[in-house]
Amino acid sequence: MRQVDFTKQVDARGTYCPGPLMELVKSIKRGQMGDVIELISDDKGSRVDIPEWVNKMGHEIANERLEGEDYYIAVRKMK
């Protein structure tokens, strides 16, 4: 996936389920439609939980990548 520009970056490393997801939810709620929020998490559960939540809520994954233990996911607010 290509690199995308993000509106905000949330570093949730060092927090564990459901912390990273809750940080993303809070940022998405505060954002405006079209904003891209990039979350960084080192919790392995985030790799499954966050994409499932994004799809369930109707948002869009703009980019995701793994760098070592760090999972980066950029989510575009769609509604």
PDB file of N, CA, C and O in Angstrom:
ATOM      1  N   MET A   1       0.844  -1.196   0.000  1.00  0.00           N
ATOM      2  CA  MET A   1       0.000   0.000   0.000  1.00  0.00           C
ATOM      3  C   MET A   1       0.881   1.248   0.000  1.00  0.00           C
ATOM      4  O   MET A   1       1.941   1.257   0.600  1.00  0.00           O
ATOM      5  N   ARG A   2       0.397   2.260  -0.630  1.00  0.00           N
ATOM      6  CA  ARG A   2       1.163   3.498  -0.672  1.00  0.00           C
ATOM      7  C   ARG A   2       1.008   4.262   0.639  1.00  0.00           C
ATOM      8  O   ARG A   2       0.054   4.068   1.383  1.00  0.00           O
ATOM      9  N   GLN A   3       1.956   5.134   0.903  1.00  0.00           N
ATOM     10  CA  GLN A   3       1.905   5.993   2.085  1.00  0.00           C
ATOM     11  C   GLN A   3       0.773   7.008   1.922  1.00  0.00           C
ATOM     12  O   GLN A   3       0.573   7.543   0.847  1.00  0.00           O
ATOM     13  N   VAL A   4       0.010   7.239   2.973  1.00  0.00           N
ATOM     14  CA  VAL A   4      -1.069   8.231   2.923  1.00  0.00           C
ATOM     15  C   VAL A   4      -0.805   9.315   3.947  1.00  0.00           C
ATOM     16  O   VAL A   4      -0.175   9.085   4.967  1.00  0.00           O
ATOM     17  N   ASP A   5      -1.281  10.502   3.631  1.00  0.00           N
ATOM     18  CA  ASP A   5      -1.196  11.594   4.592  1.00  0.00           C
ATOM     19  C   ASP A   5      -2.307  11.404   5.611  1.00  0.00           C
ATOM     20  O   ASP A   5      -3.430  11.066   5.254  1.00  0.00           O
ATOM     21  N   PHE A   6      -1.981  11.622   6.866  1.00  0.00           N
ATOM     22  CA  PHE A   6      -3.001  11.463   7.885  1.00  0.00           C
ATOM     23  C   PHE A   6      -3.249  12.780   8.593  1.00  0.00           C
ATOM     24  O   PHE A   6      -2.389  13.649   8.642  1.00  0.00           O
ATOM     25  N   THR A   7      -4.467  12.915   9.107  1.00  0.00           N
ATOM     26  CA  THR A   7      -4.888  14.114   9.815  1.00  0.00           C
ATOM     27  C   THR A   7      -4.309  14.126  11.221  1.00  0.00           C
ATOM     28  O   THR A   7      -3.896  15.157  11.733  1.00  0.00           O
ATOM     29  N   LYS A   8      -4.282  12.952  11.844  1.00  0.00           N
ATOM     30  CA  LYS A   8      -3.822  12.821  13.224  1.00  0.00           C
ATOM     31  C   LYS A   8      -3.169  11.462  13.391  1.00  0.00           C
ATOM     32  O   LYS A   8      -3.591  10.492  12.768  1.00  0.00           O
ATOM     33  N   GLN A   9      -2.161  11.410  14.256  1.00  0.00           N
ATOM     34  CA  GLN A   9      -1.533  10.138  14.583  1.00  0.00           C
ATOM     35  C   GLN A   9      -1.733   9.869  16.077  1.00  0.00           C
ATOM     36  O   GLN A   9      -1.535  10.768  16.899  1.00  0.00           O
ATOM     37  N   VAL A  10      -2.147   8.646  16.402  1.00  0.00           N
ATOM     38  CA  VAL A  10      -2.372   8.245  17.791  1.00  0.00           C
ATOM     39  C   VAL A  10      -1.402   7.119  18.113  1.00  0.00           C
ATOM     40  O   VAL A  10      -1.441   6.062  17.486  1.00  0.00           O
ATOM     41  N   ASP A  11      -0.522   7.362  19.075  1.00  0.00           N
ATOM     42  CA  ASP A  11       0.458   6.353  19.489  1.00  0.00           C
ATOM     43  C   ASP A  11      -0.090   5.618  20.709  1.00  0.00           C
ATOM     44  O   ASP A  11      -0.099   6.150  21.808  1.00  0.00           O
ATOM     45  N   ALA A  12      -0.568   4.388  20.485  1.00  0.00           N
ATOM     46  CA  ALA A  12      -1.144   3.593  21.571  1.00  0.00           C
ATOM     47  C   ALA A  12      -0.210   2.461  21.996  1.00  0.00           C
ATOM     48  O   ALA A  12      -0.636   1.518  22.661  1.00  0.00           O
ATOM     49  N   ARG A  13       1.073   2.573  21.623  1.00  0.00           N
ATOM     50  CA  ARG A  13       2.018   1.540  22.045  1.00  0.00           C
ATOM     51  C   ARG A  13       2.097   1.515  23.563  1.00  0.00           C
ATOM     52  O   ARG A  13       2.041   2.551  24.209  1.00  0.00           O
ATOM     53  N   GLY A  14       2.200   0.305  24.101  1.00  0.00           N
ATOM     54  CA  GLY A  14       2.275   0.148  25.544  1.00  0.00           C
ATOM     55  C   GLY A  14       0.911  -0.018  26.206  1.00  0.00           C
ATOM     56  O   GLY A  14       0.830  -0.250  27.403  1.00  0.00           O
ATOM     57  N   THR A  15      -0.174   0.112  25.430  1.00  0.00           N
ATOM     58  CA  THR A  15      -1.512  -0.138  25.966  1.00  0.00           C
ATOM     59  C   THR A  15      -2.034  -1.427  25.336  1.00  0.00           C
ATOM     60  O   THR A  15      -1.627  -1.801  24.243  1.00  0.00           O
ATOM     61  N   TYR A  16      -2.897  -2.076  26.053  1.00  0.00           N
ATOM     62  CA  TYR A  16      -3.370  -3.385  25.591  1.00  0.00           C
ATOM     63  C   TYR A  16      -4.877  -3.409  25.488  1.00  0.00           C
ATOM     64  O   TYR A  16      -5.565  -2.584  26.074  1.00  0.00           O
ATOM     65  N   CYS A  17      -5.364  -4.350  24.727  1.00  0.00           N
ATOM     66  CA  CYS A  17      -6.779  -4.506  24.414  1.00  0.00           C
ATOM     67  C   CYS A  17      -7.645  -4.239  25.653  1.00  0.00           C
ATOM     68  O   CYS A  17      -7.357  -4.782  26.707  1.00  0.00           O
ATOM     69  N   PRO A  18      -8.623  -3.367  25.528  1.00  0.00           N
ATOM     70  CA  PRO A  18      -9.102  -2.715  24.312  1.00  0.00           C
ATOM     71  C   PRO A  18      -8.549  -1.299  24.132  1.00  0.00           C
ATOM     72  O   PRO A  18      -9.106  -0.526  23.352  1.00  0.00           O
ATOM     73  N   GLY A  19      -7.480  -0.944  24.839  1.00  0.00           N
ATOM     74  CA  GLY A  19      -6.934   0.411  24.820  1.00  0.00           C
ATOM     75  C   GLY A  19      -6.700   1.007  23.443  1.00  0.00           C
ATOM     76  O   GLY A  19      -7.193   2.099  23.149  1.00  0.00           O
ATOM     77  N   PRO A  20      -5.937   0.327  22.556  1.00  0.00           N
ATOM     78  CA  PRO A  20      -5.688   0.906  21.227  1.00  0.00           C
ATOM     79  C   PRO A  20      -6.976   1.184  20.453  1.00  0.00           C
ATOM     80  O   PRO A  20      -7.122   2.249  19.853  1.00  0.00           O
ATOM     81  N   LEU A  21      -7.909   0.250  20.496  1.00  0.00           N
ATOM     82  CA  LEU A  21      -9.176   0.440  19.789  1.00  0.00           C
ATOM     83  C   LEU A  21      -9.946   1.617  20.385  1.00  0.00           C
ATOM     84  O   LEU A  21     -10.501   2.436  19.641  1.00  0.00           O
ATOM     85  N   MET A  22      -9.968   1.736  21.687  1.00  0.00           N
ATOM     86  CA  MET A  22     -10.689   2.838  22.340  1.00  0.00           C
ATOM     87  C   MET A  22     -10.074   4.186  21.966  1.00  0.00           C
ATOM     88  O   MET A  22     -10.790   5.169  21.763  1.00  0.00           O
ATOM     89  N   GLU A  23      -8.753   4.245  21.854  1.00  0.00           N
ATOM     90  CA  GLU A  23      -8.076   5.476  21.426  1.00  0.00           C
ATOM     91  C   GLU A  23      -8.478   5.837  20.003  1.00  0.00           C
ATOM     92  O   GLU A  23      -8.721   6.999  19.686  1.00  0.00           O
ATOM     93  N   LEU A  24      -8.550   4.830  19.126  1.00  0.00           N
ATOM     94  CA  LEU A  24      -8.963   5.074  17.746  1.00  0.00           C
ATOM     95  C   LEU A  24     -10.413   5.550  17.693  1.00  0.00           C
ATOM     96  O   LEU A  24     -10.720   6.520  17.002  1.00  0.00           O
ATOM     97  N   VAL A  25     -11.293   4.876  18.430  1.00  0.00           N
ATOM     98  CA  VAL A  25     -12.715   5.248  18.448  1.00  0.00           C
ATOM     99  C   VAL A  25     -12.869   6.700  18.888  1.00  0.00           C
ATOM    100  O   VAL A  25     -13.600   7.482  18.266  1.00  0.00           O
ATOM    101  N   LYS A  26     -12.160   7.088  19.939  1.00  0.00           N
ATOM    102  CA  LYS A  26     -12.237   8.462  20.453  1.00  0.00           C
ATOM    103  C   LYS A  26     -11.778   9.464  19.380  1.00  0.00           C
ATOM    104  O   LYS A  26     -12.434  10.480  19.164  1.00  0.00           O
ATOM    105  N   SER A  27     -10.700   9.154  18.693  1.00  0.00           N
ATOM    106  CA  SER A  27     -10.183  10.061  17.662  1.00  0.00           C
ATOM    107  C   SER A  27     -11.113  10.143  16.464  1.00  0.00           C
ATOM    108  O   SER A  27     -11.309  11.216  15.897  1.00  0.00           O
ATOM    109  N   ILE A  28     -11.698   9.017  16.063  1.00  0.00           N
ATOM    110  CA  ILE A  28     -12.637   9.005  14.941  1.00  0.00           C
ATOM    111  C   ILE A  28     -13.869   9.852  15.288  1.00  0.00           C
ATOM    112  O   ILE A  28     -14.341  10.641  14.471  1.00  0.00           O
ATOM    113  N   LYS A  29     -14.384   9.681  16.507  1.00  0.00           N
ATOM    114  CA  LYS A  29     -15.568  10.443  16.920  1.00  0.00           C
ATOM    115  C   LYS A  29     -15.311  11.942  16.897  1.00  0.00           C
ATOM    116  O   LYS A  29     -16.195  12.718  16.556  1.00  0.00           O
ATOM    117  N   ARG A  30     -14.108  12.356  17.257  1.00  0.00           N
ATOM    118  CA  ARG A  30     -13.763  13.785  17.294  1.00  0.00           C
ATOM    119  C   ARG A  30     -13.436  14.338  15.914  1.00  0.00           C
ATOM    120  O   ARG A  30     -13.483  15.545  15.705  1.00  0.00           O
ATOM    121  N   GLY A  31     -13.105  13.459  14.980  1.00  0.00           N
ATOM    122  CA  GLY A  31     -12.700  13.896  13.650  1.00  0.00           C
ATOM    123  C   GLY A  31     -13.882  14.246  12.769  1.00  0.00           C
ATOM    124  O   GLY A  31     -15.039  14.069  13.141  1.00  0.00           O
ATOM    125  N   GLN A  32     -13.540  14.753  11.608  1.00  0.00           N
ATOM    126  CA  GLN A  32     -14.552  15.096  10.611  1.00  0.00           C
ATOM    127  C   GLN A  32     -14.512  14.058   9.496  1.00  0.00           C
ATOM    128  O   GLN A  32     -13.501  13.386   9.295  1.00  0.00           O
ATOM    129  N   MET A  33     -15.614  13.945   8.760  1.00  0.00           N
ATOM    130  CA  MET A  33     -15.665  12.996   7.660  1.00  0.00           C
ATOM    131  C   MET A  33     -14.507  13.273   6.692  1.00  0.00           C
ATOM    132  O   MET A  33     -14.230  14.420   6.362  1.00  0.00           O
ATOM    133  N   GLY A  34     -13.824  12.218   6.304  1.00  0.00           N
ATOM    134  CA  GLY A  34     -12.681  12.336   5.406  1.00  0.00           C
ATOM    135  C   GLY A  34     -11.350  12.381   6.120  1.00  0.00           C
ATOM    136  O   GLY A  34     -10.303  12.170   5.491  1.00  0.00           O
ATOM    137  N   ASP A  35     -11.351  12.659   7.438  1.00  0.00           N
ATOM    138  CA  ASP A  35     -10.098  12.658   8.197  1.00  0.00           C
ATOM    139  C   ASP A  35      -9.482  11.265   8.183  1.00  0.00           C
ATOM    140  O   ASP A  35     -10.193  10.255   8.168  1.00  0.00           O
ATOM    141  N   VAL A  36      -8.162  11.218   8.197  1.00  0.00           N
ATOM    142  CA  VAL A  36      -7.440   9.952   8.281  1.00  0.00           C
ATOM    143  C   VAL A  36      -6.672   9.942   9.595  1.00  0.00           C
ATOM    144  O   VAL A  36      -5.840  10.816   9.852  1.00  0.00           O
ATOM    145  N   ILE A  37      -7.005   8.961  10.424  1.00  0.00           N
ATOM    146  CA  ILE A  37      -6.356   8.799  11.722  1.00  0.00           C
ATOM    147  C   ILE A  37      -5.427   7.602  11.621  1.00  0.00           C
ATOM    148  O   ILE A  37      -5.869   6.499  11.268  1.00  0.00           O
ATOM    149  N   GLU A  38      -4.145   7.812  11.935  1.00  0.00           N
ATOM    150  CA  GLU A  38      -3.205   6.691  11.946  1.00  0.00           C
ATOM    151  C   GLU A  38      -2.969   6.272  13.387  1.00  0.00           C
ATOM    152  O   GLU A  38      -2.612   7.093  14.228  1.00  0.00           O
ATOM    153  N   LEU A  39      -3.170   5.002  13.657  1.00  0.00           N
ATOM    154  CA  LEU A  39      -2.956   4.437  14.986  1.00  0.00           C
ATOM    155  C   LEU A  39      -1.714   3.562  14.946  1.00  0.00           C
ATOM    156  O   LEU A  39      -1.515   2.802  13.989  1.00  0.00           O
ATOM    157  N   ILE A  40      -0.898   3.674  15.988  1.00  0.00           N
ATOM    158  CA  ILE A  40       0.261   2.795  16.142  1.00  0.00           C
ATOM    159  C   ILE A  40       0.007   1.957  17.389  1.00  0.00           C
ATOM    160  O   ILE A  40      -0.280   2.494  18.460  1.00  0.00           O
ATOM    161  N   SER A  41       0.115   0.646  17.246  1.00  0.00           N
ATOM    162  CA  SER A  41      -0.125  -0.257  18.374  1.00  0.00           C
ATOM    163  C   SER A  41       0.904  -1.381  18.358  1.00  0.00           C
ATOM    164  O   SER A  41       1.295  -1.859  17.298  1.00  0.00           O
ATOM    165  N   ASP A  42       1.322  -1.798  19.552  1.00  0.00           N
ATOM    166  CA  ASP A  42       2.189  -2.975  19.647  1.00  0.00           C
ATOM    167  C   ASP A  42       1.440  -4.155  20.278  1.00  0.00           C
ATOM    168  O   ASP A  42       2.036  -5.174  20.600  1.00  0.00           O
ATOM    169  N   ASP A  43       0.135  -4.017  20.407  1.00  0.00           N
ATOM    170  CA  ASP A  43      -0.708  -5.103  20.914  1.00  0.00           C
ATOM    171  C   ASP A  43      -1.129  -5.984  19.734  1.00  0.00           C
ATOM    172  O   ASP A  43      -1.770  -5.510  18.791  1.00  0.00           O
ATOM    173  N   LYS A  44      -0.748  -7.257  19.770  1.00  0.00           N
ATOM    174  CA  LYS A  44      -1.027  -8.161  18.642  1.00  0.00           C
ATOM    175  C   LYS A  44      -2.517  -8.263  18.321  1.00  0.00           C
ATOM    176  O   LYS A  44      -2.902  -8.433  17.176  1.00  0.00           O
ATOM    177  N   GLY A  45      -3.384  -8.134  19.312  1.00  0.00           N
ATOM    178  CA  GLY A  45      -4.824  -8.211  19.092  1.00  0.00           C
ATOM    179  C   GLY A  45      -5.347  -7.096  18.202  1.00  0.00           C
ATOM    180  O   GLY A  45      -6.369  -7.263  17.531  1.00  0.00           O
ATOM    181  N   SER A  46      -4.644  -5.983  18.169  1.00  0.00           N
ATOM    182  CA  SER A  46      -5.067  -4.843  17.344  1.00  0.00           C
ATOM    183  C   SER A  46      -5.110  -5.198  15.865  1.00  0.00           C
ATOM    184  O   SER A  46      -5.920  -4.662  15.115  1.00  0.00           O
ATOM    185  N   ARG A  47      -4.254  -6.113  15.438  1.00  0.00           N
ATOM    186  CA  ARG A  47      -4.171  -6.486  14.022  1.00  0.00           C
ATOM    187  C   ARG A  47      -5.456  -7.148  13.536  1.00  0.00           C
ATOM    188  O   ARG A  47      -5.741  -7.147  12.341  1.00  0.00           O
ATOM    189  N   VAL A  48      -6.223  -7.699  14.458  1.00  0.00           N
ATOM    190  CA  VAL A  48      -7.496  -8.335  14.115  1.00  0.00           C
ATOM    191  C   VAL A  48      -8.657  -7.421  14.514  1.00  0.00           C
ATOM    192  O   VAL A  48      -9.561  -7.164  13.717  1.00  0.00           O
ATOM    193  N   ASP A  49      -8.619  -6.926  15.751  1.00  0.00           N
ATOM    194  CA  ASP A  49      -9.735  -6.150  16.305  1.00  0.00           C
ATOM    195  C   ASP A  49     -10.014  -4.864  15.534  1.00  0.00           C
ATOM    196  O   ASP A  49     -11.170  -4.538  15.263  1.00  0.00           O
ATOM    197  N   ILE A  50      -8.974  -4.132  15.205  1.00  0.00           N
ATOM    198  CA  ILE A  50      -9.172  -2.820  14.587  1.00  0.00           C
ATOM    199  C   ILE A  50      -9.741  -2.932  13.165  1.00  0.00           C
ATOM    200  O   ILE A  50     -10.739  -2.285  12.860  1.00  0.00           O
ATOM    201  N   PRO A  51      -9.169  -3.768  12.276  1.00  0.00           N
ATOM    202  CA  PRO A  51      -9.796  -3.901  10.953  1.00  0.00           C
ATOM    203  C   PRO A  51     -11.249  -4.378  11.031  1.00  0.00           C
ATOM    204  O   PRO A  51     -12.091  -3.911  10.255  1.00  0.00           O
ATOM    205  N   GLU A  52     -11.554  -5.286  11.969  1.00  0.00           N
ATOM    206  CA  GLU A  52     -12.945  -5.744  12.118  1.00  0.00           C
ATOM    207  C   GLU A  52     -13.851  -4.582  12.507  1.00  0.00           C
ATOM    208  O   GLU A  52     -14.946  -4.434  11.960  1.00  0.00           O
ATOM    209  N   TRP A  53     -13.408  -3.752  13.457  1.00  0.00           N
ATOM    210  CA  TRP A  53     -14.216  -2.606  13.885  1.00  0.00           C
ATOM    211  C   TRP A  53     -14.397  -1.616  12.742  1.00  0.00           C
ATOM    212  O   TRP A  53     -15.503  -1.115  12.508  1.00  0.00           O
ATOM    213  N   VAL A  54     -13.321  -1.333  12.017  1.00  0.00           N
ATOM    214  CA  VAL A  54     -13.371  -0.384  10.899  1.00  0.00           C
ATOM    215  C   VAL A  54     -14.411  -0.833   9.874  1.00  0.00           C
ATOM    216  O   VAL A  54     -15.259  -0.044   9.439  1.00  0.00           O
ATOM    217  N   ASN A  55     -14.371  -2.102   9.499  1.00  0.00           N
ATOM    218  CA  ASN A  55     -15.328  -2.624   8.515  1.00  0.00           C
ATOM    219  C   ASN A  55     -16.749  -2.596   9.065  1.00  0.00           C
ATOM    220  O   ASN A  55     -17.679  -2.224   8.348  1.00  0.00           O
ATOM    221  N   LYS A  56     -16.923  -2.977  10.303  1.00  0.00           N
ATOM    222  CA  LYS A  56     -18.246  -3.006  10.930  1.00  0.00           C
ATOM    223  C   LYS A  56     -18.870  -1.612  10.987  1.00  0.00           C
ATOM    224  O   LYS A  56     -20.073  -1.447  10.785  1.00  0.00           O
ATOM    225  N   MET A  57     -18.056  -0.596  11.230  1.00  0.00           N
ATOM    226  CA  MET A  57     -18.547   0.768  11.390  1.00  0.00           C
ATOM    227  C   MET A  57     -18.661   1.516  10.065  1.00  0.00           C
ATOM    228  O   MET A  57     -19.162   2.633  10.021  1.00  0.00           O
ATOM    229  N   GLY A  58     -18.172   0.932   8.974  1.00  0.00           N
ATOM    230  CA  GLY A  58     -18.307   1.558   7.662  1.00  0.00           C
ATOM    231  C   GLY A  58     -17.232   2.577   7.345  1.00  0.00           C
ATOM    232  O   GLY A  58     -17.402   3.387   6.429  1.00  0.00           O
ATOM    233  N   HIS A  59     -16.119   2.531   8.059  1.00  0.00           N
ATOM    234  CA  HIS A  59     -14.992   3.405   7.734  1.00  0.00           C
ATOM    235  C   HIS A  59     -14.096   2.676   6.728  1.00  0.00           C
ATOM    236  O   HIS A  59     -14.442   1.595   6.264  1.00  0.00           O
ATOM    237  N   GLU A  60     -12.958   3.249   6.412  1.00  0.00           N
ATOM    238  CA  GLU A  60     -12.100   2.680   5.373  1.00  0.00           C
ATOM    239  C   GLU A  60     -10.666   2.600   5.863  1.00  0.00           C
ATOM    240  O   GLU A  60     -10.160   3.554   6.462  1.00  0.00           O
ATOM    241  N   ILE A  61     -10.020   1.485   5.594  1.00  0.00           N
ATOM    242  CA  ILE A  61      -8.593   1.355   5.905  1.00  0.00           C
ATOM    243  C   ILE A  61      -7.833   1.992   4.748  1.00  0.00           C
ATOM    244  O   ILE A  61      -7.909   1.524   3.609  1.00  0.00           O
ATOM    245  N   ALA A  62      -7.141   3.080   5.037  1.00  0.00           N
ATOM    246  CA  ALA A  62      -6.394   3.797   4.007  1.00  0.00           C
ATOM    247  C   ALA A  62      -5.008   3.193   3.809  1.00  0.00           C
ATOM    248  O   ALA A  62      -4.451   3.255   2.719  1.00  0.00           O
ATOM    249  N   ASN A  63      -4.469   2.597   4.868  1.00  0.00           N
ATOM    250  CA  ASN A  63      -3.135   2.013   4.810  1.00  0.00           C
ATOM    251  C   ASN A  63      -2.923   1.194   6.066  1.00  0.00           C
ATOM    252  O   ASN A  63      -3.466   1.528   7.123  1.00  0.00           O
ATOM    253  N   GLU A  64      -2.148   0.131   5.965  1.00  0.00           N
ATOM    254  CA  GLU A  64      -1.704  -0.583   7.158  1.00  0.00           C
ATOM    255  C   GLU A  64      -0.372  -1.236   6.860  1.00  0.00           C
ATOM    256  O   GLU A  64      -0.080  -1.602   5.722  1.00  0.00           O
ATOM    257  N   ARG A  65       0.446  -1.310   7.889  1.00  0.00           N
ATOM    258  CA  ARG A  65       1.766  -1.920   7.729  1.00  0.00           C
ATOM    259  C   ARG A  65       2.272  -2.389   9.090  1.00  0.00           C
ATOM    260  O   ARG A  65       1.809  -1.927  10.128  1.00  0.00           O
ATOM    261  N   LEU A  66       3.216  -3.289   9.053  1.00  0.00           N
ATOM    262  CA  LEU A  66       3.845  -3.811  10.253  1.00  0.00           C
ATOM    263  C   LEU A  66       5.316  -3.444  10.191  1.00  0.00           C
ATOM    264  O   LEU A  66       5.977  -3.710   9.178  1.00  0.00           O
ATOM    265  N   GLU A  67       5.817  -2.810  11.231  1.00  0.00           N
ATOM    266  CA  GLU A  67       7.242  -2.488  11.329  1.00  0.00           C
ATOM    267  C   GLU A  67       7.736  -3.081  12.633  1.00  0.00           C
ATOM    268  O   GLU A  67       7.479  -2.533  13.704  1.00  0.00           O
ATOM    269  N   GLY A  68       8.400  -4.230  12.538  1.00  0.00           N
ATOM    270  CA  GLY A  68       8.802  -4.943  13.744  1.00  0.00           C
ATOM    271  C   GLY A  68       7.553  -5.388  14.487  1.00  0.00           C
ATOM    272  O   GLY A  68       6.695  -6.053  13.930  1.00  0.00           O
ATOM    273  N   GLU A  69       7.432  -4.987  15.744  1.00  0.00           N
ATOM    274  CA  GLU A  69       6.256  -5.317  16.553  1.00  0.00           C
ATOM    275  C   GLU A  69       5.170  -4.246  16.452  1.00  0.00           C
ATOM    276  O   GLU A  69       4.088  -4.412  17.001  1.00  0.00           O
ATOM    277  N   ASP A  70       5.476  -3.146  15.782  1.00  0.00           N
ATOM    278  CA  ASP A  70       4.540  -2.024  15.716  1.00  0.00           C
ATOM    279  C   ASP A  70       3.625  -2.144  14.501  1.00  0.00           C
ATOM    280  O   ASP A  70       4.085  -2.281  13.368  1.00  0.00           O
ATOM    281  N   TYR A  71       2.322  -2.075  14.764  1.00  0.00           N
ATOM    282  CA  TYR A  71       1.287  -2.153  13.737  1.00  0.00           C
ATOM    283  C   TYR A  71       0.766  -0.741  13.499  1.00  0.00           C
ATOM    284  O   TYR A  71       0.346  -0.057  14.432  1.00  0.00           O
ATOM    285  N   TYR A  72       0.841  -0.291  12.265  1.00  0.00           N
ATOM    286  CA  TYR A  72       0.358   1.027  11.863  1.00  0.00           C
ATOM    287  C   TYR A  72      -0.891   0.815  11.019  1.00  0.00           C
ATOM    288  O   TYR A  72      -0.849   0.065  10.042  1.00  0.00           O
ATOM    289  N   ILE A  73      -1.983   1.488  11.373  1.00  0.00           N
ATOM    290  CA  ILE A  73      -3.198   1.407  10.563  1.00  0.00           C
ATOM    291  C   ILE A  73      -3.778   2.820  10.440  1.00  0.00           C
ATOM    292  O   ILE A  73      -3.960   3.510  11.432  1.00  0.00           O
ATOM    293  N   ALA A  74      -3.985   3.228   9.196  1.00  0.00           N
ATOM    294  CA  ALA A  74      -4.568   4.537   8.914  1.00  0.00           C
ATOM    295  C   ALA A  74      -6.019   4.310   8.513  1.00  0.00           C
ATOM    296  O   ALA A  74      -6.319   3.544   7.599  1.00  0.00           O
ATOM    297  N   VAL A  75      -6.927   4.972   9.241  1.00  0.00           N
ATOM    298  CA  VAL A  75      -8.364   4.786   9.043  1.00  0.00           C
ATOM    299  C   VAL A  75      -9.003   6.104   8.574  1.00  0.00           C
ATOM    300  O   VAL A  75      -8.811   7.138   9.214  1.00  0.00           O
ATOM    301  N   ARG A  76      -9.718   6.028   7.457  1.00  0.00           N
ATOM    302  CA  ARG A  76     -10.432   7.200   6.942  1.00  0.00           C
ATOM    303  C   ARG A  76     -11.866   7.185   7.480  1.00  0.00           C
ATOM    304  O   ARG A  76     -12.581   6.206   7.328  1.00  0.00           O
ATOM    305  N   LYS A  77     -12.266   8.299   8.133  1.00  0.00           N
ATOM    306  CA  LYS A  77     -13.619   8.414   8.655  1.00  0.00           C
ATOM    307  C   LYS A  77     -14.563   8.625   7.492  1.00  0.00           C
ATOM    308  O   LYS A  77     -14.458   9.598   6.755  1.00  0.00           O
ATOM    309  N   MET A  78     -15.535   7.718   7.348  1.00  0.00           N
ATOM    310  CA  MET A  78     -16.423   7.741   6.193  1.00  0.00           C
ATOM    311  C   MET A  78     -17.842   8.228   6.521  1.00  0.00           C
ATOM    312  O   MET A  78     -18.648   8.384   5.629  1.00  0.00           O
ATOM    313  N   LYS A  79     -18.141   8.405   7.800  1.00  0.00           N
ATOM    314  CA  LYS A  79     -19.480   8.881   8.153  1.00  0.00           C
ATOM    315  C   LYS A  79     -19.469   9.549   9.496  1.00  0.00           C
ATOM    316  O   LYS A  79     -18.515   9.520  10.201  1.00  0.00           O
TER     317      LYS A  79
END
